[in-house]
Coordinates of C-alpha atoms and ligand atoms in Angstrom, one line a residue:
M18 CA -212.5 -66.2 121.6
A19 CA -214.7 -65.6 124.6
E20 CA -213.0 -64.3 127.8
P21 CA -212.2 -66.8 130.6
L22 CA -214.7 -67.1 133.5
P23 CA -214.0 -64.8 136.5
Q24 CA -212.8 -67.2 139.3
C25 CA -209.5 -69.1 139.1
Y26 CA -207.6 -71.4 141.5
L27 CA -204.0 -70.6 142.4
N28 CA -201.9 -72.5 144.9
G29 CA -204.8 -73.4 147.3
E30 CA -206.9 -70.3 146.9
Y31 CA -209.8 -69.3 144.7
V32 CA -209.2 -65.7 143.5
A33 CA -210.5 -63.4 140.8
L34 CA -208.5 -64.3 137.6
R35 CA -207.9 -60.6 137.0
N36 CA -206.1 -60.4 140.4
A37 CA -204.1 -63.7 140.2
R38 CA -200.3 -63.2 140.4
I39 CA -197.3 -65.4 140.1
S40 CA -193.6 -64.6 140.2
P41 CA -191.6 -63.7 137.0
L42 CA -189.1 -66.2 138.4
D43 CA -191.6 -69.0 138.0
R44 CA -189.9 -71.8 136.0
G45 CA -193.1 -72.1 133.9
F46 CA -192.4 -68.5 132.7
L47 CA -188.6 -68.8 132.5
F48 CA -188.2 -72.2 130.9
G49 CA -191.7 -73.6 130.0
D50 CA -190.9 -76.0 132.8
S51 CA -194.5 -76.9 133.2
V52 CA -197.3 -79.3 132.1
Y53 CA -201.1 -78.8 131.6
E54 CA -204.4 -80.3 130.9
V55 CA -207.6 -79.1 129.3
L56 CA -210.9 -80.9 129.8
P57 CA -214.5 -80.1 128.9
V58 CA -217.3 -79.7 131.4
F59 CA -220.9 -80.5 130.3
G60 CA -223.8 -79.6 132.6
G61 CA -221.3 -79.0 135.5
R62 CA -219.7 -82.4 135.1
M63 CA -216.1 -83.0 133.9
F64 CA -215.9 -85.2 130.8
L65 CA -213.3 -88.1 130.7
F66 CA -211.9 -86.9 134.0
C67 CA -209.8 -90.0 134.7
E68 CA -208.3 -90.0 131.2
H69 CA -207.2 -86.4 131.6
F70 CA -205.8 -86.8 135.1
D71 CA -204.0 -90.1 134.2
R72 CA -202.4 -88.2 131.3
L73 CA -201.5 -85.3 133.7
A74 CA -199.9 -87.8 136.1
R75 CA -197.9 -89.3 133.2
S76 CA -196.7 -85.8 132.0
L77 CA -195.6 -84.9 135.5
Q78 CA -193.8 -88.2 135.8
E79 CA -192.0 -87.7 132.5
I80 CA -190.7 -84.3 133.6
R81 CA -189.8 -85.7 137.1
L82 CA -192.2 -83.4 139.0
E83 CA -194.3 -85.0 141.8
N84 CA -198.0 -84.8 141.3
P85 CA -199.2 -82.3 143.9
H86 CA -202.6 -83.9 144.2
S87 CA -204.4 -87.3 144.1
H88 CA -207.2 -87.7 141.5
A89 CA -209.8 -87.2 144.3
A90 CA -208.1 -84.0 145.4
W91 CA -207.9 -82.7 141.8
Q92 CA -211.6 -83.5 141.4
D93 CA -212.5 -81.6 144.5
I94 CA -210.4 -78.5 143.5
L95 CA -212.0 -78.4 140.0
E96 CA -215.6 -79.1 141.1
R97 CA -215.3 -76.1 143.4
L98 CA -213.9 -74.0 140.6
I99 CA -216.7 -75.1 138.3
A100 CA -219.3 -74.3 140.9
R101 CA -217.8 -70.9 141.6
N102 CA -218.0 -70.1 137.9
G103 CA -221.7 -71.0 137.8
G104 CA -221.5 -74.6 136.5
G105 CA -223.0 -75.5 133.1
D106 CA -220.9 -76.0 130.0
M107 CA -217.3 -74.8 130.0
Y108 CA -213.7 -76.1 129.8
V109 CA -211.2 -76.3 132.6
Y110 CA -207.5 -75.5 132.1
V111 CA -205.0 -76.9 134.7
Q112 CA -201.3 -76.1 134.8
V113 CA -198.5 -77.3 137.1
T114 CA -195.1 -75.7 137.0
R115 CA -191.9 -76.5 138.8
G116 CA -192.4 -73.4 140.9
M117 CA -189.8 -70.6 141.5
E118 CA -186.5 -70.1 143.2
F119 CA -184.7 -66.8 143.7
G120 CA -182.6 -67.0 140.6
R121 CA -182.5 -68.7 137.2
N122 CA -180.9 -72.1 137.0
H123 CA -181.6 -74.7 134.4
A124 CA -181.2 -77.6 137.0
F125 CA -184.1 -78.3 139.3
P126 CA -184.2 -76.2 142.5
A127 CA -183.2 -78.0 145.7
V128 CA -186.7 -77.5 147.1
V129 CA -189.5 -77.6 144.7
K130 CA -192.8 -76.0 145.5
P131 CA -195.0 -76.4 142.4
T132 CA -197.2 -73.6 141.1
V133 CA -200.7 -75.0 140.6
F134 CA -203.2 -73.0 138.6
A135 CA -206.6 -73.7 137.1
M136 CA -209.1 -71.6 135.3
A137 CA -212.4 -72.1 133.5
S138 CA -213.5 -70.7 130.1
P139 CA -216.5 -70.9 127.9
L140 CA -216.3 -73.7 125.3
P141 CA -215.5 -72.5 121.7
V142 CA -218.6 -72.3 119.6
F143 CA -218.8 -74.0 116.2
T144 CA -221.6 -72.7 114.2
E145 CA -224.1 -74.9 112.4
A146 CA -222.7 -73.4 109.2
Q147 CA -219.1 -74.5 110.2
R148 CA -220.2 -78.0 111.1
A149 CA -222.2 -78.2 107.9
A150 CA -219.4 -77.0 105.6
G151 CA -216.4 -78.5 107.6
L152 CA -213.2 -76.7 108.4
S153 CA -210.0 -76.2 106.5
A154 CA -206.3 -77.0 107.2
I155 CA -202.9 -76.5 105.8
T156 CA -200.0 -78.9 106.1
V157 CA -196.7 -77.9 107.8
E158 CA -193.4 -79.6 108.4
D159 CA -192.7 -80.6 112.0
F160 CA -190.1 -78.5 113.8
R161 CA -191.1 -79.4 117.4
W162 CA -188.9 -81.2 120.0
G163 CA -188.7 -85.0 120.3
R164 CA -191.2 -85.5 123.3
C165 CA -194.5 -84.3 121.9
D166 CA -196.2 -87.0 124.0
I167 CA -195.7 -84.8 127.1
K168 CA -198.4 -82.2 127.4
T169 CA -196.0 -79.3 128.1
T170 CA -196.8 -75.6 128.0
A171 CA -193.7 -75.1 125.9
L172 CA -195.8 -74.7 122.8
L173 CA -194.0 -72.1 120.7
A174 CA -193.7 -74.4 117.6
N175 CA -197.5 -75.2 117.9
V176 CA -198.3 -71.5 118.3
L177 CA -196.3 -70.6 115.1
M178 CA -197.9 -73.4 113.2
K179 CA -201.4 -72.4 114.2
Q180 CA -200.7 -68.8 113.3
Q181 CA -199.5 -70.0 109.9
A182 CA -202.9 -71.7 109.4
M183 CA -204.7 -68.6 110.5
D184 CA -202.7 -66.4 108.2
A185 CA -203.6 -68.7 105.3
G186 CA -207.3 -68.4 106.3
A187 CA -207.4 -72.0 107.6
N188 CA -208.5 -73.5 110.9
E189 CA -205.8 -76.0 111.7
A190 CA -202.2 -76.9 110.7
I191 CA -201.6 -80.6 110.1
I192 CA -198.1 -81.6 111.1
I193 CA -196.0 -83.7 108.7
R194 CA -192.7 -85.4 109.5
N195 CA -190.7 -87.5 106.9
G196 CA -193.8 -87.5 104.7
Q197 CA -196.1 -89.0 107.4
V198 CA -199.1 -87.3 109.0
L199 CA -198.7 -86.9 112.8
E200 CA -201.5 -84.6 114.3
G201 CA -202.8 -81.1 114.2
A202 CA -201.2 -78.2 116.0
S203 CA -203.7 -78.7 118.8
T204 CA -205.7 -81.7 117.7
S205 CA -205.4 -85.4 116.9
I206 CA -206.1 -86.5 113.3
F207 CA -208.1 -89.3 111.6
I208 CA -208.7 -90.2 107.9
V209 CA -211.4 -92.4 106.5
R210 CA -210.6 -94.4 103.4
D211 CA -212.9 -96.9 101.8
G212 CA -214.9 -97.0 105.0
V213 CA -211.9 -97.7 107.2
L214 CA -211.0 -95.2 110.1
I215 CA -207.3 -94.7 110.2
T216 CA -205.2 -92.7 112.7
P217 CA -201.4 -92.5 113.3
P218 CA -200.0 -94.6 116.3
N219 CA -199.1 -92.9 119.6
S220 CA -195.3 -92.3 119.8
H221 CA -193.0 -89.6 121.2
R222 CA -194.0 -87.5 118.1
I223 CA -197.7 -87.0 119.0
L224 CA -199.8 -86.2 122.1
P225 CA -202.0 -89.2 123.1
G226 CA -205.3 -87.5 122.6
T227 CA -208.1 -88.3 125.1
T228 CA -210.8 -87.4 122.4
R229 CA -208.8 -89.6 120.0
D230 CA -209.1 -92.6 122.3
A231 CA -212.8 -91.9 122.9
T232 CA -213.4 -91.7 119.2
L233 CA -211.6 -95.0 118.6
S234 CA -213.7 -96.7 121.2
L235 CA -216.9 -95.4 119.7
A236 CA -215.8 -96.4 116.2
T237 CA -214.7 -99.9 117.1
G238 CA -217.4 -102.4 116.2
V239 CA -219.1 -99.8 114.0
M240 CA -216.4 -99.5 111.3
P241 CA -213.0 -101.1 110.7
V242 CA -210.3 -99.2 112.6
E243 CA -206.6 -99.1 111.7
I244 CA -203.8 -97.5 113.9
R245 CA -200.9 -97.1 111.5
D246 CA -198.7 -94.6 109.7
V247 CA -200.6 -92.2 107.3
P248 CA -198.5 -90.9 104.4
L249 CA -199.3 -87.4 103.3
A250 CA -200.5 -88.7 99.9
E251 CA -203.1 -90.8 101.7
L252 CA -204.3 -87.8 103.6
R253 CA -204.9 -85.9 100.4
A254 CA -206.6 -88.9 98.8
A255 CA -208.8 -89.6 101.8
D256 CA -212.6 -89.7 101.6
E257 CA -212.9 -87.9 105.0
V258 CA -210.5 -86.2 107.4
W259 CA -211.4 -85.5 111.0
I260 CA -209.7 -83.7 113.8
S261 CA -210.4 -84.2 117.5
A262 CA -209.7 -82.3 120.8
A263 CA -211.2 -82.0 124.2
T264 CA -212.8 -78.7 123.6
R265 CA -214.0 -79.5 120.1
D266 CA -215.0 -83.1 120.1
V267 CA -214.5 -84.4 116.5
L268 CA -214.8 -82.0 113.6
P269 CA -214.6 -82.6 109.8
I270 CA -211.8 -81.1 107.7
T271 CA -213.1 -80.7 104.2
C272 CA -210.3 -78.8 102.6
V273 CA -206.5 -79.3 102.9
D274 CA -204.0 -76.9 101.3
G275 CA -206.8 -75.4 99.3
S276 CA -208.0 -78.8 97.8
P277 CA -211.2 -80.5 98.7
I278 CA -211.2 -83.7 100.7
G279 CA -213.6 -86.3 99.2
T280 CA -216.8 -84.5 98.2
G281 CA -215.7 -81.3 100.0
L282 CA -218.4 -81.8 102.6
P283 CA -218.5 -83.7 105.9
G284 CA -218.9 -87.4 105.0
P285 CA -221.3 -90.1 106.2
A286 CA -218.8 -91.7 108.6
Y287 CA -218.3 -88.4 110.4
L288 CA -222.0 -87.7 110.7
R289 CA -222.5 -91.2 112.3
L290 CA -219.6 -90.8 114.6
S291 CA -220.5 -87.3 115.8
E292 CA -224.0 -88.6 116.7
S293 CA -222.4 -91.4 118.8
F294 CA -220.2 -88.8 120.5
E295 CA -223.3 -86.8 121.5
N296 CA -224.9 -90.0 122.8
L297 CA -221.7 -90.8 124.9
R298 CA -221.9 -87.3 126.4
Q299 CA -225.5 -87.8 127.4
R300 CA -224.7 -91.3 128.8
L301 CA -221.9 -89.9 131.0
A302 CA -223.9 -86.9 132.1
G303 CA -224.9 -87.3 135.7
T304 CA -222.4 -90.1 136.5
P305 CA -219.6 -89.4 139.0
A306 CA -216.4 -88.0 137.4
Y307 CA -214.2 -90.1 139.6
T308 CA -214.8 -92.8 142.2
P309 CA -211.8 -93.5 144.4
A310 CA -211.0 -97.3 144.4
Ligands
PLP429 C1 -200.7 -81.3 119.9 C2 -202.1 -81.9 120.3 N1 -202.5 -83.0 119.8 C3 -203.7 -83.6 120.2 C4 -204.5 -82.9 121.0 C5 -205.9 -83.5 121.4 O1 -205.8 -84.0 122.7 P1 -207.2 -84.1 123.6 O2 -208.2 -84.9 122.7 O3 -206.8 -84.8 124.8 O4 -207.6 -82.7 123.8 C6 -204.1 -81.7 121.5 C7 -205.0 -80.9 122.5 O5 -204.6 -80.0 123.1 C8 -202.9 -81.1 121.2 O6 -202.4 -79.9 121.7

């Protein structure tokens, strides 16, 4: 993984990431009382800005923490951060915690002053060889909490699942609950069967993926789309499996638990969709990230 870019934003100031400091009494540190967003930047422009900041607003509302900024203010903060880090292609990470009080109490502090942090990092690189061969995944049983629709930084279960995948020499862990496929440890999931694109429905058990929604929009009208439960057996028998995430677009999974998916190579539906994704990126390049109503 490449190092983050040098400048970050912390509580109203731009500072060197290496010098940024928060209190050990911050509730993000003590309780994971905190939510976040990750969004890609192409040519200096944030991609799917409104979708990400609508989701951040929802995450904050669900944890009963007031959004510290309007969409327009968030845009301004992040555009400055991107410019201070030289623009171009990168991704931006934003985190809002319920701040700190002098003590450790589960209940909310009487006065909440959120901690607002943002940093930028280079986008992960997927080599041509990886795109050509596809990635691999293992399946794991779900042992996360019951509100996976909130993008909280309390990610220990996802961390352990991802490490299990790494230990097995795989790229992603696909999460299964009661025999149904939910999502990856840090990705949404799709299968293709007999030309139909299928993805599990949003619920409290999965994060509503921004890239998932963009993928569904691109696929609609090009191929039949079904949003429904996906049993594990159907994942194993799929012609194609894809994962999606903001920093990775859509990527093909060609091997699950050591067995090939379909032909064992990225399939024709994936190749078509990834071309549409690239076209979408180019269409959005140069348009404003957000226009206040
Ligand atoms: C658990 C989980 N599901 C799905 C996603 C994909 O969401 P998005 O496409 O908005 O990045 C992520 C991304 O971090 C994730 O952590």
